[in-house]
């Protein structure tokens, strides 16, 4: 079962006694927990019917004890449990002793007035652990991994529609290019742009360009994109904008090198028939970043990318040793690259 199907069940009143949520997309995980809380616990009961726990400070048997205690002045209680080791691989080096057999025994006969939600802060569960297998049998286990490239754009578009706005073509792409792929940041920018457009208004790429602040990494990505498309004047303007913002030239060079390294890695892995999701997992990148790097990689030969990275390594050495003025070194590198 995926998160969408689980959410549909919850809205229909089909509540599991136990949920294990895991993955790197913490925003969506928190969003799911909030949706569960909204559907399970009336607003006036939440102060005493929603109980938070942190397993780095509290033993899991205390969670079970709370789950077995009849709720006070409420039909049900919700236990939100932050987990950093119980369902994960590796030895638990914490000071808290977790008696997993107590949790396992509870899972075999959970209380009908309690719902436990474990929020596991890791990309994977340790499938070898008995407690993970028990959770899959007794409850609902859901993965919250980064959205795919197209999914992310649809998520942005839906965010505008949910706020009563229409979306001009290219707006989701422009927003992700400016704000990055973090859902928390994107949500804040969607709120801002929707307020600007007003109910029934249209959000455009021009509005994104005017209202959304671009971070350093997003600026460097656009700089590399402009170089790849031989728009040297725009690339230099972006460089000067970064320098106006007092960004260190050595840092800018390092970020340019990082982007070209990603382009090379994506190009090589694509040549080996790796899928977009596999490349994202292998490189620890968001799938949307892999999609864009793949598009950029088609404009460069592999040998040329290696030459660029070698030139950047030489520039880094010369900048750090004082052999070249930092700003002049960056300008000359970009002019040679454009040529």
C-alpha positions as a Python dict, from the first residue, in 0.01 Angstrom:
ca = {
    (1, 'X'): (0, 0, 0),
    (2, 'X'): (118, 352, -78),
    (3, 'X'): (49, 676, 109),
    (4, 'X'): (-230, 783, -130),
    (5, 'X'): (-423, 457, -79),
    (6, 'X'): (-365, 471, 298),
    (7, 'X'): (-497, 830, 310),
    (8, 'X'): (-808, 725, 117),
    (9, 'X'): (-871, 443, 368),
    (10, 'X'): (-831, 681, 662),
    (11, 'X'): (-1084, 927, 515),
    (12, 'X'): (-1326, 634, 476),
    (13, 'X'): (-1279, 542, 842),
    (14, 'X'): (-1053, 241, 786),
    (15, 'X'): (-785, 313, 1046),
    (16, 'X'): (-490, 80, 1108),
    (17, 'X'): (-388, 33, 1476),
    (18, 'X'): (-24, 95, 1382),
    (19, 'X'): (159, 290, 1112),
    (20, 'X'): (530, 290, 1035),
    (21, 'X'): (626, 588, 819),
    (22, 'X'): (981, 604, 683),
    (23, 'X'): (1185, 784, 418),
    (24, 'X'): (1377, 1103, 350),
    (25, 'X'): (1073, 1315, 259),
    (26, 'X'): (997, 1438, 611),
    (27, 'X'): (753, 1705, 491),
    (28, 'X'): (518, 1449, 332),
    (29, 'X'): (556, 1223, 635),
    (30, 'X'): (448, 1504, 869),
    (31, 'X'): (167, 1594, 630),
    (32, 'X'): (35, 1234, 646),
    (33, 'X'): (54, 1231, 1028),
    (34, 'X'): (-134, 1564, 1042),
    (35, 'X'): (-403, 1427, 807),
    (36, 'X'): (-439, 1117, 1028),
    (37, 'X'): (-468, 1337, 1338),
    (38, 'X'): (-733, 1557, 1172),
    (39, 'X'): (-943, 1252, 1079),
    (40, 'X'): (-895, 1061, 1404),
    (41, 'X'): (-901, 1313, 1688),
    (42, 'X'): (-1154, 1598, 1722),
    (43, 'X'): (-989, 1939, 1753),
    (44, 'X'): (-1110, 1994, 2110),
    (45, 'X'): (-955, 1661, 2225),
    (46, 'X'): (-608, 1698, 2072),
    (47, 'X'): (-438, 1852, 2377),
    (48, 'X'): (-481, 1530, 2576),
    (49, 'X'): (-549, 1264, 2305),
    (50, 'X'): (-235, 1323, 2094),
    (51, 'X'): (76, 1199, 2276),
    (52, 'X'): (428, 1261, 2135),
    (53, 'X'): (726, 1034, 2208),
    (54, 'X'): (1094, 1034, 2113),
    (55, 'X'): (1263, 693, 2128),
    (56, 'X'): (1604, 852, 2175),
    (57, 'X'): (1477, 958, 2521),
    (58, 'X'): (1193, 716, 2599),
    (59, 'X'): (1192, 332, 2593),
    (60, 'X'): (949, 171, 2350),
    (61, 'X'): (782, -16, 2637),
    (62, 'X'): (661, 323, 2772),
    (63, 'X'): (489, 380, 2436),
    (64, 'X'): (317, 41, 2467),
    (65, 'X'): (210, 120, 2823),
    (66, 'X'): (53, 447, 2707),
    (67, 'X'): (-118, 270, 2415),
    (68, 'X'): (-274, 18, 2655),
    (69, 'X'): (-404, 291, 2888),
    (70, 'X'): (-767, 387, 2822),
    (71, 'X'): (-789, 746, 2688),
    (72, 'X'): (-920, 1018, 2919),
    (73, 'X'): (-1229, 1205, 2794),
    (74, 'X'): (-1177, 1087, 2434),
    (75, 'X'): (-1276, 789, 2224),
    (76, 'X'): (-928, 736, 2081),
    (77, 'X'): (-573, 847, 2132),
    (78, 'X'): (-294, 899, 1881),
    (79, 'X'): (70, 829, 1971),
    (80, 'X'): (326, 1003, 1747),
    (81, 'X'): (661, 833, 1797),
    (82, 'X'): (990, 968, 1656),
    (83, 'X'): (1223, 674, 1590),
    (84, 'X'): (1593, 687, 1509),
    (85, 'X'): (1697, 325, 1574),
    (86, 'X'): (1422, 69, 1658),
    (87, 'X'): (1323, -4, 1296),
    (88, 'X'): (1659, 85, 1142),
    (89, 'X'): (1981, -103, 1070),
    (90, 'X'): (2287, -66, 1291),
    (91, 'X'): (2356, -111, 1658),
    (92, 'X'): (2164, 103, 1902),
    (93, 'X'): (2427, 305, 2090),
    (94, 'X'): (2172, 510, 2284),
    (95, 'X'): (2136, 508, 2661),
    (96, 'X'): (1771, 396, 2643),
    (97, 'X'): (1702, 23, 2656),
    (98, 'X'): (1421, -79, 2423),
    (99, 'X'): (1244, -408, 2499),
    (100, 'X'): (1122, -490, 2150),
    (101, 'X'): (950, -808, 2267),
    (102, 'X'): (698, -585, 2453),
    (103, 'X'): (616, -399, 2131),
    (104, 'X'): (599, -724, 1935),
    (105, 'X'): (356, -871, 2186),
    (106, 'X'): (140, -555, 2168),
    (107, 'X'): (132, -576, 1787),
    (108, 'X'): (-25, -921, 1806),
    (109, 'X'): (-325, -777, 1998),
    (110, 'X'): (-330, -394, 1971),
    (111, 'X'): (-575, -183, 2173),
    (112, 'X'): (-873, -71, 1968),
    (113, 'X'): (-869, 278, 2125),
    (114, 'X'): (-508, 365, 2035),
    (115, 'X'): (-326, 431, 1709),
    (116, 'X'): (56, 433, 1713),
    (117, 'X'): (247, 613, 1438),
    (118, 'X'): (622, 545, 1423),
    (119, 'X'): (805, 810, 1219),
    (120, 'X'): (1135, 654, 1113),
    (121, 'X'): (1397, 904, 1000),
    (122, 'X'): (1578, 687, 748),
    (123, 'X'): (1552, 593, 380),
    (124, 'X'): (1512, 223, 459),
    (125, 'X'): (1392, -11, 730),
    (126, 'X'): (1603, -304, 845),
    (127, 'X'): (1408, -587, 681),
    (128, 'X'): (1607, -844, 882),
    (129, 'X'): (1458, -728, 1211),
    (130, 'X'): (1166, -929, 1349),
    (131, 'X'): (999, -608, 1465),
    (132, 'X'): (985, -481, 1104),
    (133, 'X'): (823, -805, 987),
    (134, 'X'): (577, -787, 1278),
    (135, 'X'): (487, -427, 1187),
    (136, 'X'): (414, -526, 827),
    (137, 'X'): (181, -801, 950),
    (138, 'X'): (4, -601, 1223),
    (139, 'X'): (-13, -253, 1072),
    (140, 'X'): (59, -34, 771),
    (141, 'X'): (414, 44, 654),
    (142, 'X'): (450, 343, 421),
    (143, 'X'): (752, 484, 237),
    (144, 'X'): (793, 859, 189),
    (145, 'X'): (1068, 902, -68),
    (146, 'X'): (1130, 1209, -289),
    (147, 'X'): (872, 1264, -560),
    (148, 'X'): (976, 1181, -914),
    (149, 'X'): (1047, 1466, -1156),
    (150, 'X'): (700, 1471, -1312),
    (151, 'X'): (531, 1399, -978),
    (152, 'X'): (700, 1705, -827),
    (153, 'X'): (572, 1933, -1103),
    (154, 'X'): (219, 1792, -1063),
    (155, 'X'): (247, 1843, -684),
    (156, 'X'): (336, 2212, -739),
    (157, 'X'): (51, 2257, -986),
    (158, 'X'): (-196, 2092, -746),
    (159, 'X'): (-73, 2323, -468),
    (160, 'X'): (-177, 2627, -675),
    (161, 'X'): (-509, 2472, -775),
    (162, 'X'): (-590, 2387, -411),
    (163, 'X'): (-543, 2756, -330),
    (164, 'X'): (-786, 2863, -603),
    (165, 'X'): (-532, 2968, -865),
    (166, 'X'): (-471, 2865, -1223),
    (167, 'X'): (-119, 2800, -1349),
    (168, 'X'): (36, 2937, -1667),
    (169, 'X'): (252, 2696, -1870),
    (170, 'X'): (608, 2670, -1740),
    (171, 'X'): (524, 2802, -1392),
    (172, 'X'): (593, 2479, -1195),
    (173, 'X'): (928, 2440, -1373),
    (174, 'X'): (1018, 2805, -1306),
    (175, 'X'): (931, 2770, -937),
    (176, 'X'): (1137, 2453, -887),
    (177, 'X'): (1428, 2611, -1076),
    (178, 'X'): (1415, 2912, -841),
    (179, 'X'): (1323, 2757, -505),
    (180, 'X'): (1471, 2408, -535),
    (181, 'X'): (1304, 2074, -464),
    (182, 'X'): (1240, 2106, -88),
    (183, 'X'): (866, 2070, -29),
    (184, 'X'): (867, 2295, 278),
    (185, 'X'): (1023, 2582, 80),
    (186, 'X'): (801, 2518, -222),
    (187, 'X'): (488, 2527, -1),
    (188, 'X'): (587, 2868, 140),
    (189, 'X'): (649, 3003, -211),
    (190, 'X'): (320, 2858, -341),
    (191, 'X'): (139, 3037, -54),
    (192, 'X'): (312, 3365, -138),
    (193, 'X'): (249, 3345, -514),
    (194, 'X'): (-116, 3243, -460),
    (195, 'X'): (-173, 3544, -235),
    (196, 'X'): (-15, 3766, -500),
    (197, 'X'): (-235, 3622, -778),
    (198, 'X'): (-551, 3623, -563),
    (199, 'X'): (-837, 3374, -573),
    (200, 'X'): (-911, 3284, -935),
    (201, 'X'): (-591, 3451, -1052),
    (202, 'X'): (-317, 3304, -1267),
    (203, 'X'): (37, 3242, -1145),
    (204, 'X'): (295, 3299, -1419),
    (205, 'X'): (670, 3237, -1466),
    (206, 'X'): (714, 3617, -1462),
    (207, 'X'): (560, 3631, -1111),
    (208, 'X'): (796, 3355, -999),
    (209, 'X'): (1093, 3546, -1138),
    (210, 'X'): (984, 3865, -957),
    (211, 'X'): (882, 3724, -620),
    (212, 'X'): (1088, 3411, -552),
    (213, 'X'): (1437, 3450, -414),
    (214, 'X'): (1691, 3224, -583),
    (215, 'X'): (1941, 3048, -357),
    (216, 'X'): (2309, 3025, -444),
    (217, 'X'): (2281, 2666, -569),
    (218, 'X'): (1985, 2754, -792),
    (219, 'X'): (2179, 3050, -934),
    (220, 'X'): (2480, 2830, -1007),
    (221, 'X'): (2255, 2574, -1177),
    (222, 'X'): (2113, 2850, -1401),
    (223, 'X'): (2465, 2977, -1466),
    (224, 'X'): (2571, 2630, -1590),
    (225, 'X'): (2248, 2605, -1793),
    (226, 'X'): (2331, 2938, -1962),
    (227, 'X'): (2686, 2822, -2035),
    (228, 'X'): (2553, 2497, -2185),
    (229, 'X'): (2324, 2702, -2413),
    (230, 'X'): (2602, 2949, -2501),
    (231, 'X'): (2421, 3237, -2328),
    (232, 'X'): (2746, 3378, -2194),
    (233, 'X'): (2608, 3727, -2122),
    (234, 'X'): (2336, 3581, -1894),
    (235, 'X'): (2588, 3350, -1726),
    (236, 'X'): (2818, 3644, -1649),
    (237, 'X'): (2524, 3848, -1517),
    (238, 'X'): (2440, 3563, -1279),
    (239, 'X'): (2805, 3549, -1169),
    (240, 'X'): (2810, 3923, -1096),
    (241, 'X'): (2481, 3894, -906),
    (242, 'X'): (2632, 3623, -687),
    (243, 'X'): (2940, 3837, -625),
    (244, 'X'): (2714, 4132, -532),
    (245, 'X'): (2555, 3906, -272),
    (246, 'X'): (2909, 3861, -127),
    (247, 'X'): (2936, 3497, -223),
    (248, 'X'): (3296, 3375, -202),
    (249, 'X'): (3440, 3312, -553),
    (250, 'X'): (3602, 2988, -436),
    (251, 'X'): (3259, 2866, -319),
    (252, 'X'): (3104, 2962, -655),
    (253, 'X'): (3377, 2769, -839),
    (254, 'X'): (3320, 2468, -613),
    (255, 'X'): (2944, 2473, -683),
    (256, 'X'): (3007, 2500, -1058),
    (257, 'X'): (3242, 2202, -1030),
    (258, 'X'): (2977, 2009, -834),
    (259, 'X'): (2715, 2072, -1104),
    (260, 'X'): (2950, 1962, -1385),
    (261, 'X'): (3044, 1653, -1181),
    (262, 'X'): (2676, 1565, -1147),
    (263, 'X'): (2626, 1615, -1522),
    (264, 'X'): (2919, 1378, -1594),
    (265, 'X'): (2796, 1115, -1347),
    (266, 'X'): (2441, 1128, -1485),
    (267, 'X'): (2573, 1101, -1841),
    (268, 'X'): (2788, 797, -1758),
    (269, 'X'): (2516, 618, -1560),
    (270, 'X'): (2256, 689, -1831),
    (271, 'X'): (2494, 534, -2084),
    (272, 'X'): (2489, 220, -1865),
    (273, 'X'): (2106, 212, -1893),
    (274, 'X'): (2037, 321, -1535),
    (275, 'X'): (1684, 459, -1485),
    (276, 'X'): (1629, 810, -1347),
    (277, 'X'): (1524, 679, -1004),
    (278, 'X'): (1827, 449, -985),
    (279, 'X'): (2062, 735, -1070),
    (280, 'X'): (1898, 956, -807),
    (281, 'X'): (1942, 685, -544),
    (282, 'X'): (2301, 614, -649),
    (283, 'X'): (2405, 981, -639),
    (284, 'X'): (2188, 1087, -345),
    (285, 'X'): (2005, 1347, -554),
    (286, 'X'): (1642, 1442, -607),
    (287, 'X'): (1498, 1279, -924),
    (288, 'X'): (1414, 1625, -1062),
    (289, 'X'): (1780, 1730, -1031),
    (290, 'X'): (1877, 1413, -1219),
    (291, 'X'): (1624, 1493, -1495),
    (292, 'X'): (1769, 1843, -1544),
    (293, 'X'): (2129, 1718, -1530),
    (294, 'X'): (2038, 1459, -1792),
    (295, 'X'): (1909, 1734, -2021),
    (296, 'X'): (2229, 1934, -1967),
    (297, 'X'): (2449, 1628, -2026),
    (298, 'X'): (2322, 1595, -2384),
    (299, 'X'): (2496, 1923, -2469),
    (300, 'X'): (2844, 1797, -2369),
    (301, 'X'): (3068, 1512, -2477),
    (302, 'X'): (3207, 1301, -2192),
    (303, 'X'): (3563, 1405, -2276),
    (304, 'X'): (3465, 1772, -2271),
    (305, 'X'): (3310, 1736, -1926),
    (306, 'X'): (3632, 1580, -1796),
    (307, 'X'): (3830, 1870, -1943),
    (308, 'X'): (3601, 2122, -1771),
    (309, 'X'): (3640, 1948, -1435),
    (310, 'X'): (4017, 1939, -1478),
    (311, 'X'): (4015, 2315, -1558),
    (312, 'X'): (3804, 2382, -1248),
    (313, 'X'): (4045, 2182, -1029),
    (314, 'X'): (4333, 2389, -1169),
    (315, 'X'): (4137, 2712, -1111),
    (316, 'X'): (4062, 2610, -751),
    (317, 'X'): (4436, 2553, -686),
    (318, 'X'): (4537, 2883, -844),
    (319, 'X'): (4269, 3078, -654),
    (320, 'X'): (4370, 2926, -321),
    (321, 'X'): (4742, 2982, -375),
    (322, 'X'): (4697, 3343, -491),
    (323, 'X'): (4830, 3270, -841),
    (324, 'X'): (4525, 3442, -990),
    (325, 'X'): (4275, 3701, -873),
    (326, 'X'): (3964, 3506, -770),
    (327, 'X'): (3707, 3709, -964),
    (328, 'X'): (3931, 3743, -1271),
    (329, 'X'): (3998, 3367, -1259),
    (330, 'X'): (3624, 3290, -1263),
    (331, 'X'): (3560, 3537, -1547),
    (332, 'X'): (3842, 3392, -1759),
    (333, 'X'): (3721, 3037, -1694),
    (334, 'X'): (3369, 3123, -1811),
    (335, 'X'): (3493, 3313, -2118),
    (336, 'X'): (3709, 3017, -2222),
    (337, 'X'): (3419, 2782, -2159),
    (338, 'X'): (3184, 2996, -2368),
    (339, 'X'): (3440, 3014, -2647),
}
